[in-house]
Amino acid sequence: MPETIGLGAPWMSLADSHVLAAQRWVNATYAGAPGYIRCPEDGLTGWPTVLSLTQGLQHELGISPTVQNFGPGTLSAVKAHAWMPREDNNANLIRIYNAALWCKGYPASTDQAVWTSVSEASLSQLYTDAGLSYANQRYRRAMWPQVARAMLRMDQFRLVPQGDATVRRIQQRLNSRYVSDVRIPAMNLVPCDGIYSRDVQQGFMMAVQYEVGIPLSSINGNFGPGTQAGLRGVGSGRLTGNLRHLFRSACYFNSPTMVPGDPQVPLAYRPEDIDTDTDTDTATHLEWLSAFQRFSQIPMTVTNDYTTWAQLLVSSGDPDRPATGCDCITEITATRGAQLMAAGYRIVGRYLDEHLPPSDPHFLGKALKPDEPQTILDAGLRFFPIFQYNGTQLVNFTYDKGYDQGRIAHQKAVEHRIPAGVCIYFAVDFDALDDDIDSGVKPYFQGVKAALADLGDRYQFGVYGARNVCIRVSREVGARWSMVSGMSWGYSGNLGFPLPDNWAFNQIREYEFQPGWGLDHDVWRDGADPGVSALVPVP
């Protein structure tokens, strides 16, 4: 029998005869259903296949037109239908459930119109893998709509090769307590694959909201004012039970942290400190927490205060905390420089160039002006150079463009009399996934690196982007410093990734500093990139 879906490949598997049979059947059966979209008939499981199966399910449950989304309406329809697969006499629904199991990587009936003991055993195993009880009939039936939704998604519930077993146990606990027991209305089953993803982050935030006292009907997974107030109150007190478990789980998600030194040394959070039966803080927990606070440059209270919770939960951390760095697209005049100094800023990021001409309607005028670097220094500030030519789309990231822009950045830095050794930050201003990093972002930075090398390596290059972008470009291409787009806390690249080892700036808030003058509020790390403090003398 051909191999089923590879559990380590969440988006695509090897060709599978049972998946192929399901694809052919669902296309033939629902071709006339309103809204139906055909899936490829190639034996490869993936989103197109499970979404077509979802439309088949909707049609069988009386939803019209069908749509490629298992939303609240579909969930309610499954709940109203009430029958679990072994009780159902609708052969088409049985086909859909068997096909979903095959797509998920679980063996099911080879005659997909029949629900067999193999199908039943796989469904029971899926419940267990998701952290749910199948033996308890009441819980089994109550969770069926959630499990049906999970079956028709590409979420994995077994540990994948790149997954972490401790993360998986936390994921299963989220499902067991907050989906099955508490029944948070807005919360769906989170994957149990050992990967801290966007969906896991959302579920984890909902769990935190519940434990700090937010009403069930108001829980939404957002780090909003109510959540922040709860963390300042209950969350900052003595932690016990479930809230203590969540805090320590958040520590694990942010592990390892770095212990200062030359070189820095990684410090991992011990899984044993999550599951300990005592609410007393262990010495190893306190050691890690202290190191995390120091590395993140937040107050070293060695407690679960609000600022620490925020730093653990979202990439921006506490966006209102003090910071001495900033960046903007606005020219820094003498007056503006004095205003920045008075507000506590000591370094400002400015753009070396702009790719649009002044005649273009989207022209921002963001580039450094000829005498501006000296004006900034005369105000008592330092500055750090940023380079961005429309870095908001993957199509703009190629080796050739990186090489070309590396040369331009070098020339502009020389024109502004920026001394040798300074780091120029090249921007990745979108939520680049790993595939995007491999296909475009890394080649772009390799081009930047080659251009700067061909011009004598006068300048270093840094990277601006989400945490994952910064980590990978630094490790795999050699960026000297990272400027983290922490305020983009919803980016996939900022979920489940620690601060880069070489972070120099963490951009945590955007606000209007003065009327018409927008400013990004950046934490400037002590002992990191010194920026520009003097210019090359005029010959």
Coordinates of C-alpha atoms in Angstrom, one line a residue:
M1 CA 0.0 0.0 0.0
P2 CA 1.4 3.5 -0.9
E3 CA 2.7 5.5 2.1
T4 CA 0.3 8.0 3.7
I5 CA 0.9 11.6 4.5
G6 CA 4.3 12.3 6.0
L7 CA 3.7 13.7 9.4
G8 CA 6.8 15.8 9.2
A9 CA 5.4 17.6 6.1
P10 CA 2.5 19.8 7.3
W11 CA 1.7 21.1 3.8
M12 CA 2.3 18.3 1.3
S13 CA 2.9 14.5 1.4
L14 CA 4.0 11.8 -0.9
A15 CA 1.4 10.7 -3.4
D16 CA -1.1 8.5 -1.7
S17 CA -3.7 6.3 -3.4
H18 CA -6.3 6.9 -0.6
V19 CA -5.9 10.7 -0.9
L20 CA -6.2 10.4 -4.7
A21 CA -9.4 8.4 -4.4
A22 CA -10.8 11.0 -2.0
Q23 CA -9.9 13.8 -4.4
R24 CA -11.6 12.1 -7.4
W25 CA -14.7 11.3 -5.4
V26 CA -15.2 14.8 -3.8
N27 CA -14.7 16.5 -7.2
A28 CA -17.2 14.2 -8.9
T29 CA -19.8 14.3 -6.1
Y30 CA -19.9 18.1 -5.4
A31 CA -19.1 19.6 -8.8
G32 CA -22.6 21.0 -8.9
A33 CA -22.7 22.3 -5.3
P34 CA -23.0 26.1 -5.2
G35 CA -19.6 27.6 -4.6
Y36 CA -17.6 24.4 -4.9
I37 CA -14.0 24.6 -5.9
R38 CA -12.2 21.6 -7.4
C39 CA -9.1 20.3 -5.7
P40 CA -6.2 18.8 -7.7
E41 CA -6.3 15.1 -8.4
D42 CA -2.7 14.3 -7.7
G43 CA -2.7 12.2 -4.5
L44 CA -1.0 15.1 -2.6
T45 CA -2.7 16.1 0.6
G46 CA -2.8 19.8 1.3
W47 CA -5.1 22.8 1.8
P48 CA -6.9 22.5 -1.5
T49 CA -8.0 18.9 -0.7
V50 CA -9.2 19.5 2.8
L51 CA -11.0 22.7 1.8
S52 CA -12.8 20.8 -0.9
L53 CA -13.7 18.1 1.6
T54 CA -15.0 21.0 3.9
Q55 CA -17.3 22.2 1.1
G56 CA -18.6 18.6 0.7
L57 CA -19.3 18.5 4.5
Q58 CA -21.1 21.8 4.2
H59 CA -23.3 20.6 1.3
E60 CA -24.2 17.5 3.2
L61 CA -25.2 19.6 6.3
G62 CA -27.4 21.9 4.2
I63 CA -25.1 24.9 4.0
S64 CA -25.4 26.8 0.7
P65 CA -23.5 28.2 -1.0
T66 CA -20.5 26.3 0.2
V67 CA -17.2 28.1 1.1
Q68 CA -13.6 27.1 1.6
N69 CA -13.6 27.8 5.3
F70 CA -14.6 25.8 8.4
G71 CA -16.1 28.8 10.2
P72 CA -18.6 29.2 13.0
G73 CA -21.5 28.3 10.7
T74 CA -20.0 25.0 9.8
L75 CA -19.1 24.3 13.4
S76 CA -22.7 24.9 14.5
A77 CA -24.0 22.7 11.7
V78 CA -21.8 19.8 12.8
K79 CA -23.0 20.3 16.4
A80 CA -26.6 20.4 15.3
H81 CA -26.2 17.2 13.2
A82 CA -25.2 15.6 16.6
W83 CA -24.1 12.2 15.2
M84 CA -20.6 11.0 15.5
P85 CA -19.2 9.0 12.6
R86 CA -19.9 5.5 14.0
E87 CA -23.6 6.5 14.5
D88 CA -24.0 8.2 11.1
N89 CA -25.8 6.5 8.2
N90 CA -24.9 9.2 5.7
A91 CA -22.4 7.4 3.5
N92 CA -21.1 10.7 2.0
L93 CA -20.3 12.1 5.4
I94 CA -18.5 8.8 6.3
R95 CA -16.5 9.2 3.1
I96 CA -15.5 12.8 4.1
Y97 CA -14.4 11.7 7.6
N98 CA -12.4 8.7 6.3
A99 CA -10.8 10.9 3.7
A100 CA -9.9 13.5 6.3
L101 CA -8.2 10.9 8.4
W102 CA -6.2 9.7 5.5
C103 CA -5.2 13.3 4.7
K104 CA -4.2 13.7 8.4
G105 CA -1.9 10.7 8.2
Y106 CA -4.1 8.3 10.2
P107 CA -5.1 5.0 8.7
A108 CA -8.8 4.7 7.9
S109 CA -11.2 2.4 6.0
T110 CA -10.0 1.4 2.6
D111 CA -13.7 1.5 1.6
Q112 CA -14.2 5.1 2.4
A113 CA -18.0 4.8 2.5
V114 CA -17.8 2.5 5.5
W115 CA -16.7 3.4 9.0
T116 CA -14.7 0.5 10.3
S117 CA -12.8 -0.4 13.5
V118 CA -9.7 1.0 11.9
S119 CA -11.4 4.3 11.3
E120 CA -12.7 4.3 14.9
A121 CA -9.3 3.5 16.4
S122 CA -7.7 6.3 14.4
L123 CA -10.4 8.8 15.5
S124 CA -9.7 7.7 19.1
Q125 CA -6.0 8.2 18.6
L126 CA -6.6 11.7 17.2
Y127 CA -8.5 12.7 20.3
T128 CA -5.7 11.4 22.4
D129 CA -3.0 13.2 20.3
A130 CA -5.0 16.4 20.7
G131 CA -5.0 16.1 24.5
L132 CA -8.7 15.1 24.7
S133 CA -10.6 12.2 26.3
Y134 CA -12.2 9.7 24.0
A135 CA -13.2 7.2 26.7
N136 CA -15.5 9.8 28.4
Q137 CA -18.6 9.7 26.2
R138 CA -19.8 13.2 27.3
Y139 CA -16.5 14.8 26.5
R140 CA -16.1 12.8 23.3
R141 CA -19.4 14.0 22.0
A142 CA -19.0 17.6 23.2
M143 CA -15.6 17.9 21.4
W144 CA -16.6 16.3 18.1
P145 CA -17.4 19.6 16.3
Q146 CA -13.9 20.8 17.3
V147 CA -12.2 17.6 16.2
A148 CA -14.2 17.6 12.9
R149 CA -12.8 21.1 12.3
A150 CA -9.3 19.9 13.1
M151 CA -9.6 17.0 10.8
L152 CA -10.3 19.3 7.9
R153 CA -7.3 21.6 8.5
M154 CA -3.6 21.0 7.9
D155 CA -2.9 21.2 11.6
Q156 CA -0.8 18.3 12.9
F157 CA -1.5 16.6 16.3
R158 CA 1.6 14.3 16.4
L159 CA 5.1 15.5 17.1
V160 CA 6.8 16.5 13.9
P161 CA 10.5 16.0 13.4
Q162 CA 11.3 19.7 14.0
G163 CA 8.9 19.8 17.0
D164 CA 9.6 19.9 20.7
A165 CA 8.1 17.4 23.0
T166 CA 7.7 19.9 25.9
V167 CA 5.9 22.3 23.6
R168 CA 3.6 19.5 22.5
R169 CA 2.7 18.7 26.2
I170 CA 1.8 22.4 26.7
Q171 CA -0.3 22.4 23.5
Q172 CA -2.2 19.3 24.7
R173 CA -2.8 20.9 28.1
L174 CA -4.2 24.0 26.4
N175 CA -6.7 21.8 24.5
S176 CA -7.6 19.7 27.5
R177 CA -8.2 22.5 30.0
Y178 CA -9.3 25.5 27.9
V179 CA -11.2 23.9 25.0
S180 CA -12.5 20.7 26.6
D181 CA -13.0 21.6 30.3
V182 CA -13.4 25.4 30.4
R183 CA -14.9 25.6 26.8
I184 CA -13.7 29.1 25.9
P185 CA -16.2 30.0 23.1
A186 CA -13.7 31.7 20.8
M187 CA -11.0 29.0 21.2
N188 CA -10.4 26.2 18.7
L189 CA -8.1 23.2 19.2
V190 CA -4.5 24.2 18.8
P191 CA -2.1 22.0 16.9
C192 CA -0.1 19.5 19.0
D193 CA 3.0 19.2 16.8
G194 CA 5.6 20.7 19.1
I195 CA 5.8 23.9 17.1
Y196 CA 4.9 27.3 18.6
S197 CA 2.8 28.8 15.8
R198 CA 0.4 31.7 15.4
D199 CA -2.6 29.4 16.3
V200 CA -0.8 28.3 19.4
Q201 CA 0.0 31.8 20.4
Q202 CA -3.7 32.8 19.9
G203 CA -4.9 29.9 22.1
F204 CA -2.2 30.5 24.7
M205 CA -3.2 34.2 25.0
M206 CA -6.9 33.1 25.5
A207 CA -5.8 30.8 28.3
V208 CA -3.9 33.7 30.0
Q209 CA -7.0 35.9 29.6
Y210 CA -9.2 33.3 31.3
E211 CA -6.8 32.8 34.2
V212 CA -6.5 36.6 34.9
G213 CA -10.3 36.8 35.1
I214 CA -11.6 38.0 31.7
P215 CA -15.2 36.8 31.2
L216 CA -15.6 33.9 28.8
S217 CA -17.6 36.0 26.3
S218 CA -14.9 38.7 26.2
I219 CA -11.9 36.4 25.5
N220 CA -10.5 37.1 22.1
G221 CA -6.7 36.3 22.2
N222 CA -5.7 39.9 21.9
F223 CA -3.1 41.6 24.1
G224 CA -5.5 44.5 24.8
P225 CA -6.3 46.8 27.7
G226 CA -8.3 44.2 29.6
T227 CA -5.5 41.6 29.3
Q228 CA -2.9 44.1 30.3
A229 CA -4.9 45.2 33.3
G230 CA -5.3 41.5 34.4
L231 CA -1.6 40.9 34.1
R232 CA -0.9 44.1 36.2
G233 CA -3.2 42.8 38.8
V234 CA -3.7 39.0 39.3
G235 CA -0.8 38.2 36.9
S236 CA 1.7 40.2 39.0
G237 CA 0.8 38.6 42.3
R238 CA 1.9 35.2 43.7
L239 CA 1.3 32.7 40.9
T240 CA -0.3 29.3 41.7
G241 CA -1.7 26.4 39.7
N242 CA -2.7 27.1 36.2
L243 CA -1.5 30.7 35.9
R244 CA 1.8 29.6 37.3
H245 CA 2.0 26.9 34.7
L246 CA 1.2 29.4 31.9
F247 CA 3.9 31.8 33.1
R248 CA 6.6 29.1 33.1
S249 CA 5.3 27.8 29.8
A250 CA 5.8 31.2 28.4
C251 CA 9.4 31.2 29.7
Y252 CA 10.0 27.9 27.9
F253 CA 8.6 29.3 24.6
N254 CA 11.2 32.1 24.9
S255 CA 14.1 29.8 25.6
P256 CA 17.0 29.9 25.3
T257 CA 17.9 33.3 26.6
M258 CA 21.4 34.6 26.5
V259 CA 23.8 35.1 29.4
P260 CA 26.1 38.1 28.8
G261 CA 29.8 37.4 28.2
D262 CA 32.3 37.2 25.4
P263 CA 30.9 35.2 23.8
Q264 CA 27.3 35.1 25.1
V265 CA 26.2 31.8 26.5
P266 CA 22.7 30.3 25.8
L267 CA 20.6 29.4 28.9
A268 CA 17.8 27.0 28.3
Y269 CA 14.6 26.9 30.5
R270 CA 14.3 23.5 32.1
P271 CA 11.1 21.5 31.3
E272 CA 11.1 20.2 34.9
D273 CA 10.4 23.8 36.1
I274 CA 7.1 23.9 34.2
D275 CA 5.6 20.7 35.5
T276 CA 6.8 20.9 39.1
D277 CA 4.0 20.2 41.6
T278 CA 5.0 23.1 43.8
D279 CA 4.2 26.8 43.3
T280 CA 7.5 27.7 44.9
D281 CA 10.0 29.1 42.4
T282 CA 13.0 26.9 41.8
A283 CA 16.5 28.2 41.8
T284 CA 16.9 27.3 38.1
H285 CA 13.6 29.1 37.2
L286 CA 14.8 32.2 39.0
E287 CA 18.2 32.0 37.3
W288 CA 16.6 31.8 33.9
L289 CA 14.2 34.6 34.6
S290 CA 17.0 36.9 35.8
A291 CA 19.0 36.2 32.7
F292 CA 15.9 36.7 30.4
Q293 CA 15.2 40.1 32.0
R294 CA 18.8 41.2 31.6
F295 CA 19.0 40.0 28.0
S296 CA 15.7 41.7 27.1
Q297 CA 16.8 44.9 28.9
I298 CA 13.8 45.1 31.2
P299 CA 14.0 45.7 34.9
M300 CA 15.6 42.8 36.7
T301 CA 12.9 42.2 39.3
V302 CA 13.2 38.4 39.0
T303 CA 9.4 38.3 39.4
N304 CA 6.3 37.8 37.2
D305 CA 5.7 41.6 37.0
Y306 CA 3.7 43.1 34.1
T307 CA 6.7 44.1 32.0
T308 CA 8.1 40.5 32.2
W309 CA 4.7 39.0 31.2
A310 CA 4.5 41.4 28.3
Q311 CA 8.0 40.6 27.1
L312 CA 7.2 36.9 27.3
L313 CA 3.9 37.1 25.5
V314 CA 4.4 39.6 22.6
S315 CA 7.4 40.7 20.6
S316 CA 6.9 44.4 21.5
G317 CA 6.9 43.6 25.2
D318 CA 5.6 46.6 27.2
P319 CA 5.3 49.2 24.4
D320 CA 5.2 52.1 27.0
R321 CA 8.5 51.3 28.6
P322 CA 11.3 53.8 28.4
A323 CA 13.7 53.6 25.5
T324 CA 16.6 55.7 24.3
G325 CA 16.4 54.9 20.6
C326 CA 14.0 55.9 17.8
D327 CA 13.7 56.0 14.0
C328 CA 11.7 58.1 11.6
I329 CA 11.2 59.3 8.0
T330 CA 11.3 62.9 9.1
E331 CA 14.3 65.2 8.7
I332 CA 16.0 66.0 12.0
T333 CA 16.5 69.7 12.2
A334 CA 18.2 71.4 15.1
T335 CA 14.8 72.0 16.8
R336 CA 13.7 68.4 16.3
G337 CA 17.1 67.2 17.6
A338 CA 16.6 69.2 20.8
Q339 CA 13.1 67.8 21.2
L340 CA 14.4 64.2 20.9
M341 CA 17.1 64.9 23.5
A342 CA 14.6 66.4 25.9
A343 CA 12.3 63.3 25.5
G344 CA 15.2 61.1 26.6
Y345 CA 16.3 59.8 23.2
R346 CA 20.0 59.4 22.4
I347 CA 20.1 57.8 19.0
V348 CA 17.9 58.1 15.9
G349 CA 17.6 55.9 12.8
R350 CA 17.5 57.6 9.5
Y351 CA 17.2 56.4 5.9
L352 CA 20.2 56.7 3.5
D353 CA 18.1 57.0 0.4
E354 CA 14.6 56.8 -1.2
H355 CA 14.0 55.0 -4.5
L356 CA 11.1 57.2 -5.6
P357 CA 11.5 60.6 -7.3
P358 CA 9.9 63.7 -5.7
S359 CA 7.4 63.7 -8.5
D360 CA 6.0 60.4 -7.5
P361 CA 2.7 60.7 -5.4
H362 CA 4.1 58.1 -2.9
F363 CA 7.4 60.0 -2.4
L364 CA 8.0 60.4 1.4
G365 CA 11.1 62.6 1.4
K366 CA 12.6 60.2 4.0
A367 CA 16.3 60.2 2.9
L368 CA 18.9 62.0 5.0
K369 CA 19.5 65.6 3.8
P370 CA 23.0 66.7 3.0
D371 CA 23.8 68.5 6.2
E372 CA 21.5 66.5 8.5
P373 CA 24.0 64.0 9.9
Q374 CA 26.0 66.9 11.4
T375 CA 22.8 68.6 12.7
I376 CA 22.0 65.3 14.5
L377 CA 25.4 65.1 16.1
D378 CA 25.4 68.8 17.1
A379 CA 22.1 68.1 19.0
G380 CA 24.0 65.6 21.1
L381 CA 22.4 62.6 19.4
R382 CA 23.9 59.7 17.5
F383 CA 22.3 58.1 14.5
F384 CA 22.2 54.7 12.7
P385 CA 21.7 54.3 8.9
I386 CA 18.8 52.3 7.5
F387 CA 18.3 51.3 3.8
Q388 CA 15.0 50.3 2.3
Y389 CA 13.9 50.3 -1.3
N390 CA 10.3 49.0 -1.2
G391 CA 11.1 46.1 1.1
T392 CA 7.4 45.3 1.7
Q393 CA 7.1 42.5 -0.9
L394 CA 9.0 39.3 -1.6
V395 CA 9.3 40.1 -5.3
N396 CA 11.7 42.9 -4.3
F397 CA 14.2 40.4 -2.7
T398 CA 16.7 38.9 -5.1
Y399 CA 20.5 38.5 -5.2
D400 CA 20.8 41.1 -8.0
K401 CA 18.7 43.7 -6.2
G402 CA 20.6 43.1 -3.0
Y403 CA 23.9 43.6 -4.8
D404 CA 22.7 46.7 -6.5
Q405 CA 21.3 48.2 -3.3
G406 CA 24.4 47.2 -1.3
R407 CA 26.4 49.4 -3.7
I408 CA 24.0 52.3 -3.5
A409 CA 24.0 52.1 0.3
H410 CA 27.8 52.2 0.4
Q411 CA 27.9 55.2 -1.9
K412 CA 25.2 57.1 0.1
A413 CA 27.0 56.4 3.3
V414 CA 30.3 57.7 1.9
E415 CA 28.5 60.8 0.6
H416 CA 27.2 61.5 4.1
R417 CA 30.7 61.0 5.5
I418 CA 29.7 58.1 7.6
P419 CA 32.9 56.5 8.9
A420 CA 34.1 52.9 8.2
G421 CA 32.9 50.1 10.4
V422 CA 29.3 51.5 10.8
C423 CA 26.4 49.0 10.4
I424 CA 23.8 49.7 7.8
Y425 CA 20.4 48.1 8.4
F426 CA 18.7 46.7 5.3
A427 CA 14.9 46.2 5.8
V428 CA 12.6 43.2 5.4
D429 CA 9.4 45.0 6.0
F430 CA 6.8 42.2 5.7
D431 CA 6.0 38.9 7.4
A432 CA 8.5 36.7 5.7
L433 CA 8.0 33.0 6.2
D434 CA 10.8 30.4 6.1
D435 CA 10.1 29.7 2.4
D436 CA 10.3 33.4 1.7
I437 CA 13.6 33.7 3.6
D438 CA 15.0 30.8 1.6
S439 CA 13.8 31.9 -1.8
G440 CA 14.3 35.7 -1.6
V441 CA 15.5 37.2 1.6
K442 CA 18.7 35.2 2.0
P443 CA 19.8 35.7 -1.6
Y444 CA 19.1 39.4 -1.2
F445 CA 21.4 39.7 1.8
Q446 CA 24.0 37.6 0.1
G447 CA 23.9 40.2 -2.7
V448 CA 24.3 43.0 -0.1
K449 CA 27.2 41.2 1.5
A450 CA 28.9 40.6 -1.9
A451 CA 28.5 44.3 -2.9
L452 CA 29.9 45.6 0.3
A453 CA 32.8 43.2 0.1
D454 CA 33.6 44.2 -3.5
L455 CA 33.8 47.8 -2.2
G456 CA 36.3 46.9 0.5
D457 CA 34.0 46.0 3.4
R458 CA 34.0 49.6 4.6
Y459 CA 30.6 49.1 6.1
Q460 CA 28.9 46.2 8.0
F461 CA 25.4 45.1 7.2
G462 CA 22.6 44.5 9.6
V463 CA 19.0 43.3 9.2
Y464 CA 15.7 44.9 10.1
G465 CA 12.7 42.5 10.3
A466 CA 10.8 40.0 12.5
R467 CA 12.7 37.9 14.9
N468 CA 12.9 34.9 12.7
V469 CA 14.2 37.0 9.8
C470 CA 16.8 38.5 12.0
I471 CA 17.9 35.2 13.5
R472 CA 18.2 33.4 10.1
V473 CA 19.9 36.3 8.2
S474 CA 22.4 36.8 11.0
R475 CA 23.2 33.1 11.4
E476 CA 23.1 32.1 7.8
V477 CA 24.4 35.2 5.9
G478 CA 26.3 37.0 8.6
A479 CA 24.4 40.2 9.5
R480 CA 26.3 42.0 12.3
W481 CA 23.4 43.5 14.2
S482 CA 19.6 43.0 14.2
M483 CA 17.0 45.7 14.4
V484 CA 13.8 43.8 15.4
S485 CA 10.4 44.9 14.2
G486 CA 8.9 44.0 17.6
M487 CA 5.8 46.2 17.3
S488 CA 4.6 43.8 14.5
W489 CA 3.7 41.3 17.2
G490 CA 1.2 39.5 15.0
Y491 CA 3.8 38.5 12.5
S492 CA 4.5 34.8 12.2
G493 CA 8.2 35.6 12.4
N494 CA 7.6 37.1 15.8
L495 CA 5.7 34.2 17.3
G496 CA 7.6 31.5 19.0
F497 CA 11.1 32.9 18.3
P498 CA 13.3 34.5 21.0
L499 CA 15.1 37.8 20.6
P500 CA 18.1 37.4 18.2
D501 CA 21.4 37.0 20.0
N502 CA 22.7 40.1 18.2
W503 CA 19.7 42.4 18.7
A504 CA 20.8 46.0 18.9
F505 CA 17.4 47.8 18.5
N506 CA 13.9 46.5 19.3
Q507 CA 11.2 48.7 17.6
I508 CA 8.3 48.4 20.1
R509 CA 5.9 51.3 19.3
E510 CA 4.9 53.8 16.6
Y511 CA 3.3 57.0 17.7
E512 CA 3.0 60.7 16.8
F513 CA 5.8 62.4 18.7
Q514 CA 4.8 65.9 17.6
P515 CA 1.9 67.0 15.3
G516 CA 2.8 65.6 11.8
W517 CA 5.9 63.9 13.1
G518 CA 5.6 60.1 13.5
L519 CA 8.3 58.3 15.5
D520 CA 9.2 54.7 16.2
H521 CA 10.1 54.0 19.8
D522 CA 13.2 51.7 19.8
V523 CA 14.9 50.0 22.8
W524 CA 18.6 50.5 22.2
R525 CA 20.5 47.7 23.8
D526 CA 23.4 48.5 26.1
G527 CA 26.8 47.6 24.7
A528 CA 25.4 46.9 21.2
D529 CA 25.7 48.9 18.0
P530 CA 27.2 52.3 18.9
G531 CA 25.8 54.0 15.8
V532 CA 27.5 57.1 14.3
S533 CA 29.0 59.5 16.8
A534 CA 31.3 61.4 14.4
L535 CA 31.7 62.0 10.7
V536 CA 34.7 61.7 8.5
P537 CA 36.3 65.1 8.3
V538 CA 35.9 67.2 5.1
P539 CA 39.1 67.0 3.1

